């Protein structure tokens, strides 16, 4: 979803000027800057590039000064004026279908247009954050400063080779799901992506990193790249995700709709899959019991089911 946001800003803003910035005061979301400072520093500058690393996206602007570095958190999103907010699957009900302007929970609105354009040629795009878990920063060199400089590999931009990846996984003792969620290890892998990767790799989310087999490490390496690449290629449009992806079923506890007693996630042999949930690394993890089994000493450890 972050790559989709970056792509949107490229489509409306590349080589265009930020003609005006409206902001809302928020001492939590604005990190190491203020809403007024943010507006003053970027107004009048031209967008030369829109980049993304992990779950962070940033605008490189011309001229002197710092550049906006943005993180959505769990409920952040962009909204174009006249359209509903752009969100992944679930958004706060109070904003998900609204076109009101300025939008509720707005942190800033960019007025973008060519240097010579009048009011009619300006596009307005807002950054929203209902739960205030996102962050808005200004950085002189986004790729070499926190938060990006503290992140691990990006599966699209900097996936390590199998040897380095294997070394990085096997030296850990935590559950593999917890490692995948650690942004200092794999930047951009969130909860549903981690579950999707583990499902296709046939690895239980509680399996300890240092207990993974060579075959499991190879499958994990392959699926991290595959799942992330495919999601970006379809512009995070989940209607285009394959029918055999866990994503299609995890939200409804394995059911397609309320009142539907027929499980629709199927095993490779056509039998209904048994979906289960367990808490790993503080997050709810979905997995398929028949395909993702704990092995070795992990199987004897107690598990807290959800």
Coordinates of C-alpha atoms in Angstrom, one line a residue:
X1 CA 0.0 0.0 0.0
X2 CA 2.9 2.3 0.6
X3 CA 4.2 1.7 -3.0
X4 CA 0.7 2.5 -4.2
X5 CA 0.8 5.8 -2.4
X6 CA 4.2 6.6 -3.8
X7 CA 3.0 5.8 -7.3
X8 CA 0.0 8.1 -6.8
X9 CA 2.2 11.0 -5.8
X10 CA 4.5 10.3 -8.8
X11 CA 1.5 10.4 -11.1
X12 CA 0.2 13.8 -9.9
X13 CA 3.3 15.5 -8.7
X14 CA 6.5 14.8 -10.6
X15 CA 8.1 18.0 -11.8
X16 CA 5.2 19.9 -10.3
X17 CA 5.4 22.6 -7.7
X18 CA 4.0 22.5 -4.2
X19 CA 2.1 25.7 -4.4
X20 CA 0.5 25.7 -1.0
X21 CA 0.4 23.5 2.1
X22 CA -2.4 23.3 4.6
X23 CA -1.5 21.6 7.9
X24 CA -3.2 20.6 11.2
X25 CA -1.2 20.8 14.4
X26 CA -0.3 17.5 15.8
X27 CA 2.6 17.1 18.2
X28 CA 2.6 13.3 17.9
X29 CA 2.4 12.7 14.1
X30 CA 4.9 15.5 13.3
X31 CA 8.2 14.1 14.5
X32 CA 11.1 16.4 15.2
X33 CA 9.3 19.2 13.4
X34 CA 6.1 21.2 13.7
X35 CA 3.2 21.5 11.3
X36 CA 4.1 25.2 10.5
X37 CA 7.8 24.3 10.0
X38 CA 6.8 21.5 7.6
X39 CA 4.6 23.8 5.5
X40 CA 7.1 26.6 5.4
X41 CA 10.0 24.4 4.3
X42 CA 8.3 22.6 1.4
X43 CA 6.1 25.4 0.0
X44 CA 7.2 26.6 -3.4
X45 CA 9.5 23.7 -4.1
X46 CA 9.3 21.3 -7.0
X47 CA 8.9 17.5 -6.6
X48 CA 11.8 15.9 -8.4
X49 CA 11.4 12.3 -7.2
X50 CA 9.1 10.2 -5.0
X51 CA 10.8 7.2 -3.4
X52 CA 9.9 4.4 -1.0
X53 CA 11.9 2.1 1.3
X54 CA 10.1 -0.4 3.4
X55 CA 7.0 1.2 4.9
X56 CA 8.3 4.8 4.4
X57 CA 7.9 7.0 1.4
X58 CA 9.5 10.3 0.7
X59 CA 9.6 13.3 -1.7
X60 CA 12.8 14.7 -3.0
X61 CA 12.3 18.4 -3.7
X62 CA 14.5 20.9 -5.5
X63 CA 16.3 23.7 -3.8
X64 CA 17.7 24.1 -0.3
X65 CA 16.0 22.5 2.6
X66 CA 14.9 19.1 3.9
X67 CA 12.6 16.6 2.3
X68 CA 9.3 15.1 3.5
X69 CA 9.6 11.5 4.9
X70 CA 6.2 9.9 5.6
X71 CA 5.1 6.8 7.4
X72 CA 1.4 5.7 7.5
X73 CA 1.4 3.6 10.6
X74 CA -1.7 1.5 10.8
X75 CA -4.4 3.9 9.6
X76 CA -2.6 6.5 7.6
X77 CA -3.7 7.0 4.0
X78 CA -3.8 9.5 1.1
X79 CA -6.9 11.1 -0.4
X80 CA -7.3 13.1 -3.5
X81 CA -9.9 15.9 -3.4
X82 CA -13.2 14.6 -4.8
X83 CA -12.3 10.9 -4.3
X84 CA -12.6 8.5 -1.4
X85 CA -9.4 7.8 0.6
X86 CA -6.9 5.3 -0.8
X87 CA -6.6 2.6 1.8
X88 CA -5.6 -1.1 1.6
X89 CA -8.5 -3.1 2.9
X90 CA -9.8 -1.8 6.2
X91 CA -10.0 1.8 7.2
X92 CA -11.8 3.7 10.0
X93 CA -15.4 3.7 9.0
X94 CA -15.7 7.4 9.6
X95 CA -13.3 8.1 6.7
X96 CA -13.2 5.1 4.4
X97 CA -16.1 6.2 2.2
X98 CA -16.2 10.0 2.7
X99 CA -15.3 12.6 0.2
X100 CA -15.7 15.6 2.6
X101 CA -13.0 18.3 2.2
X102 CA -10.9 19.0 4.0
X103 CA -11.1 15.4 5.2
X104 CA -11.4 14.4 8.8
X105 CA -8.1 13.4 10.5
X106 CA -6.2 15.4 7.9
X107 CA -2.6 16.2 8.9
X108 CA -1.6 18.1 5.7
X109 CA -2.9 18.9 2.2
X110 CA -0.6 19.6 -0.6
X111 CA -1.7 21.9 -3.4
X112 CA 0.3 20.7 -6.4
X113 CA 0.4 22.3 -9.9
X114 CA 2.8 23.6 -12.5
X115 CA 4.6 26.8 -11.7
X116 CA 2.4 28.8 -14.1
X117 CA -0.9 27.1 -13.3
X118 CA -3.8 28.9 -11.7
X119 CA -6.2 27.6 -9.2
X120 CA -8.0 25.5 -11.8
X121 CA -4.8 23.5 -12.6
X122 CA -4.0 22.5 -9.0
X123 CA -4.5 19.0 -7.5
X124 CA -5.1 18.6 -3.8
X125 CA -3.9 15.5 -2.0
X126 CA -4.3 15.0 1.8
X127 CA -2.4 12.8 4.3
X128 CA -4.9 11.4 6.9
X129 CA -4.2 9.5 10.1
X130 CA -7.1 8.6 12.4
X131 CA -5.2 6.8 15.1
X132 CA -2.1 9.1 15.0
X133 CA 0.3 6.2 14.6
X134 CA 1.9 7.6 11.4
X135 CA 4.9 10.0 11.3
X136 CA 5.7 13.1 9.3
X137 CA 9.4 14.1 9.2
X138 CA 11.7 16.3 7.4
X139 CA 15.2 14.9 6.5
X140 CA 18.1 16.3 4.6
X141 CA 19.1 13.0 3.1
X142 CA 16.2 10.5 3.6
X143 CA 18.1 7.3 2.7
X144 CA 20.9 7.9 5.1
X145 CA 18.9 9.2 8.1
X146 CA 16.5 7.5 10.5
X147 CA 14.1 5.9 10.1
X148 CA 15.3 4.5 6.8
X149 CA 18.9 4.1 7.9
X150 CA 17.7 1.9 10.7
X151 CA 15.8 -0.5 8.5
X152 CA 16.9 -3.9 7.1
X153 CA 16.6 -5.1 3.5
X154 CA 13.7 -4.1 1.3
X155 CA 12.3 -7.2 -0.5
X156 CA 11.8 -5.3 -3.7
X157 CA 14.8 -3.0 -3.6
X158 CA 17.6 -4.8 -1.8
X159 CA 16.7 -8.5 -1.2
X160 CA 19.9 -10.3 0.0
X161 CA 21.1 -13.4 -1.7
X162 CA 20.2 -16.8 -0.2
X163 CA 23.5 -17.2 1.6
X164 CA 23.3 -13.9 3.4
X165 CA 19.6 -14.3 4.1
X166 CA 20.1 -17.8 5.6
X167 CA 22.9 -16.5 7.8
X168 CA 20.7 -13.7 9.1
X169 CA 17.8 -16.0 9.9
X170 CA 19.6 -18.9 11.4
X171 CA 21.5 -16.8 14.0
X172 CA 18.2 -15.8 15.6
X173 CA 16.2 -17.8 18.2
X174 CA 12.9 -15.9 18.0
X175 CA 9.8 -17.2 16.2
X176 CA 10.1 -16.7 12.4
X177 CA 6.9 -14.5 12.3
X178 CA 8.4 -12.2 14.9
X179 CA 11.6 -11.8 12.8
X180 CA 9.7 -11.0 9.6
X181 CA 7.8 -8.2 11.5
X182 CA 11.1 -6.7 12.7
X183 CA 11.7 -3.8 10.4
X184 CA 15.4 -3.8 11.2
X185 CA 15.5 -7.2 9.5
X186 CA 13.0 -7.0 6.6
X187 CA 11.7 -3.5 5.9
X188 CA 8.2 -3.3 4.7
X189 CA 7.0 -6.7 5.7
X190 CA 3.8 -6.2 7.7
X191 CA 1.4 -8.6 9.4
X192 CA -0.6 -10.0 6.5
X193 CA 2.4 -10.1 4.3
X194 CA 4.3 -12.2 6.8
X195 CA 1.4 -14.6 7.2
X196 CA 1.1 -14.9 3.4
X197 CA 4.9 -15.6 3.0
X198 CA 4.8 -18.3 5.7
X199 CA 1.7 -19.9 4.3
X200 CA 3.3 -20.3 0.9
X201 CA 6.6 -21.4 2.4
X202 CA 4.7 -23.9 4.5
X203 CA 6.3 -22.7 7.8
X204 CA 4.4 -22.4 11.1
X205 CA 4.6 -18.8 12.4
X206 CA 6.0 -20.0 15.8
X207 CA 8.8 -22.1 14.3
X208 CA 12.1 -20.9 15.8
X209 CA 14.5 -19.3 13.3
X210 CA 17.5 -21.4 14.2
X211 CA 15.5 -24.6 13.7
X212 CA 14.5 -24.0 10.1
X213 CA 15.8 -26.5 7.5
X214 CA 17.7 -25.6 4.4
X215 CA 14.6 -26.2 2.3
X216 CA 12.5 -24.0 4.6
X217 CA 15.0 -21.2 4.4
X218 CA 15.1 -21.4 0.6
X219 CA 11.3 -21.4 0.4
X220 CA 11.1 -18.4 2.8
X221 CA 13.6 -16.5 0.7
X222 CA 11.7 -17.1 -2.5
X223 CA 8.3 -16.3 -1.0
X224 CA 9.3 -13.0 0.6
X225 CA 10.3 -11.7 -2.8
X226 CA 7.4 -13.3 -4.6
X227 CA 4.6 -12.0 -2.4
X228 CA 5.9 -8.5 -2.1
X229 CA 6.7 -8.2 -5.8
X230 CA 3.3 -9.5 -6.9
X231 CA 1.4 -7.1 -4.5
X232 CA 3.4 -4.2 -6.0
X233 CA 2.9 -5.3 -9.6
X234 CA -0.9 -5.3 -9.1
X235 CA -0.8 -1.9 -7.4
X236 CA -2.0 -3.4 -4.1
X237 CA -5.4 -4.2 -5.7
X238 CA -6.4 -7.2 -3.5
X239 CA -9.1 -8.1 -6.0
X240 CA -6.3 -9.2 -8.3
X241 CA -4.6 -11.4 -5.7
X242 CA -4.7 -15.1 -6.6
X243 CA -7.6 -17.1 -5.1
X244 CA -5.2 -19.4 -3.3
X245 CA -3.7 -16.6 -1.2
X246 CA -4.4 -16.6 2.5
X247 CA -5.2 -12.9 2.3
X248 CA -8.6 -13.8 0.7
X249 CA -9.8 -15.7 3.7
X250 CA -7.9 -14.4 6.8
X251 CA -10.2 -11.5 7.5
X252 CA -13.3 -13.5 8.0
X253 CA -11.9 -16.3 10.1
X254 CA -11.9 -18.5 7.1
X255 CA -15.4 -17.7 5.9
X256 CA -16.2 -15.6 2.8
X257 CA -19.2 -13.9 4.3
X258 CA -21.2 -13.9 7.5
X259 CA -23.5 -16.9 7.8
X260 CA -21.5 -18.9 5.3
X261 CA -20.6 -22.2 7.0
X262 CA -18.6 -23.5 4.1
X263 CA -14.9 -22.9 4.3
X264 CA -13.6 -21.8 1.0
X265 CA -9.8 -22.0 1.5
X266 CA -8.9 -25.4 0.1
X267 CA -5.9 -27.6 0.5
X268 CA -4.0 -28.7 -2.6
X269 CA -6.1 -32.0 -2.7
X270 CA -9.4 -30.1 -2.6
X271 CA -10.2 -30.7 1.0
X272 CA -11.3 -27.8 3.2
X273 CA -8.3 -26.1 5.0
X274 CA -8.3 -25.7 8.7
X275 CA -7.4 -22.1 9.5
X276 CA -6.1 -21.3 13.0
X277 CA -4.9 -18.1 14.7
X278 CA -2.1 -17.7 17.2
X279 CA -0.4 -14.6 18.8
X280 CA 3.2 -14.2 17.7
X281 CA 5.3 -11.1 18.4
X282 CA 2.2 -9.4 19.8
X283 CA 0.3 -9.8 16.5
X284 CA -2.5 -12.2 15.4
X285 CA -1.1 -14.7 13.0
X286 CA -3.3 -16.8 10.6
X287 CA -2.0 -20.1 9.4
X288 CA -3.3 -23.4 7.9
X289 CA -2.9 -26.3 10.3
X290 CA -2.5 -29.0 7.7
X291 CA 0.3 -27.2 5.8
X292 CA 2.2 -25.3 8.4
X293 CA 3.2 -27.7 11.2
X294 CA 5.6 -27.1 14.0
X295 CA 8.6 -29.4 13.8
X296 CA 11.3 -30.6 16.2
X297 CA 11.4 -29.1 19.7
X298 CA 9.0 -26.3 18.6
X299 CA 6.1 -28.8 18.5
X300 CA 6.4 -29.5 22.2
X301 CA 6.2 -25.9 23.2
X302 CA 2.9 -24.5 24.5
X303 CA 1.0 -22.1 22.2
X304 CA -1.6 -19.4 22.9
X305 CA -4.3 -19.6 20.4
X306 CA -6.6 -16.8 19.3

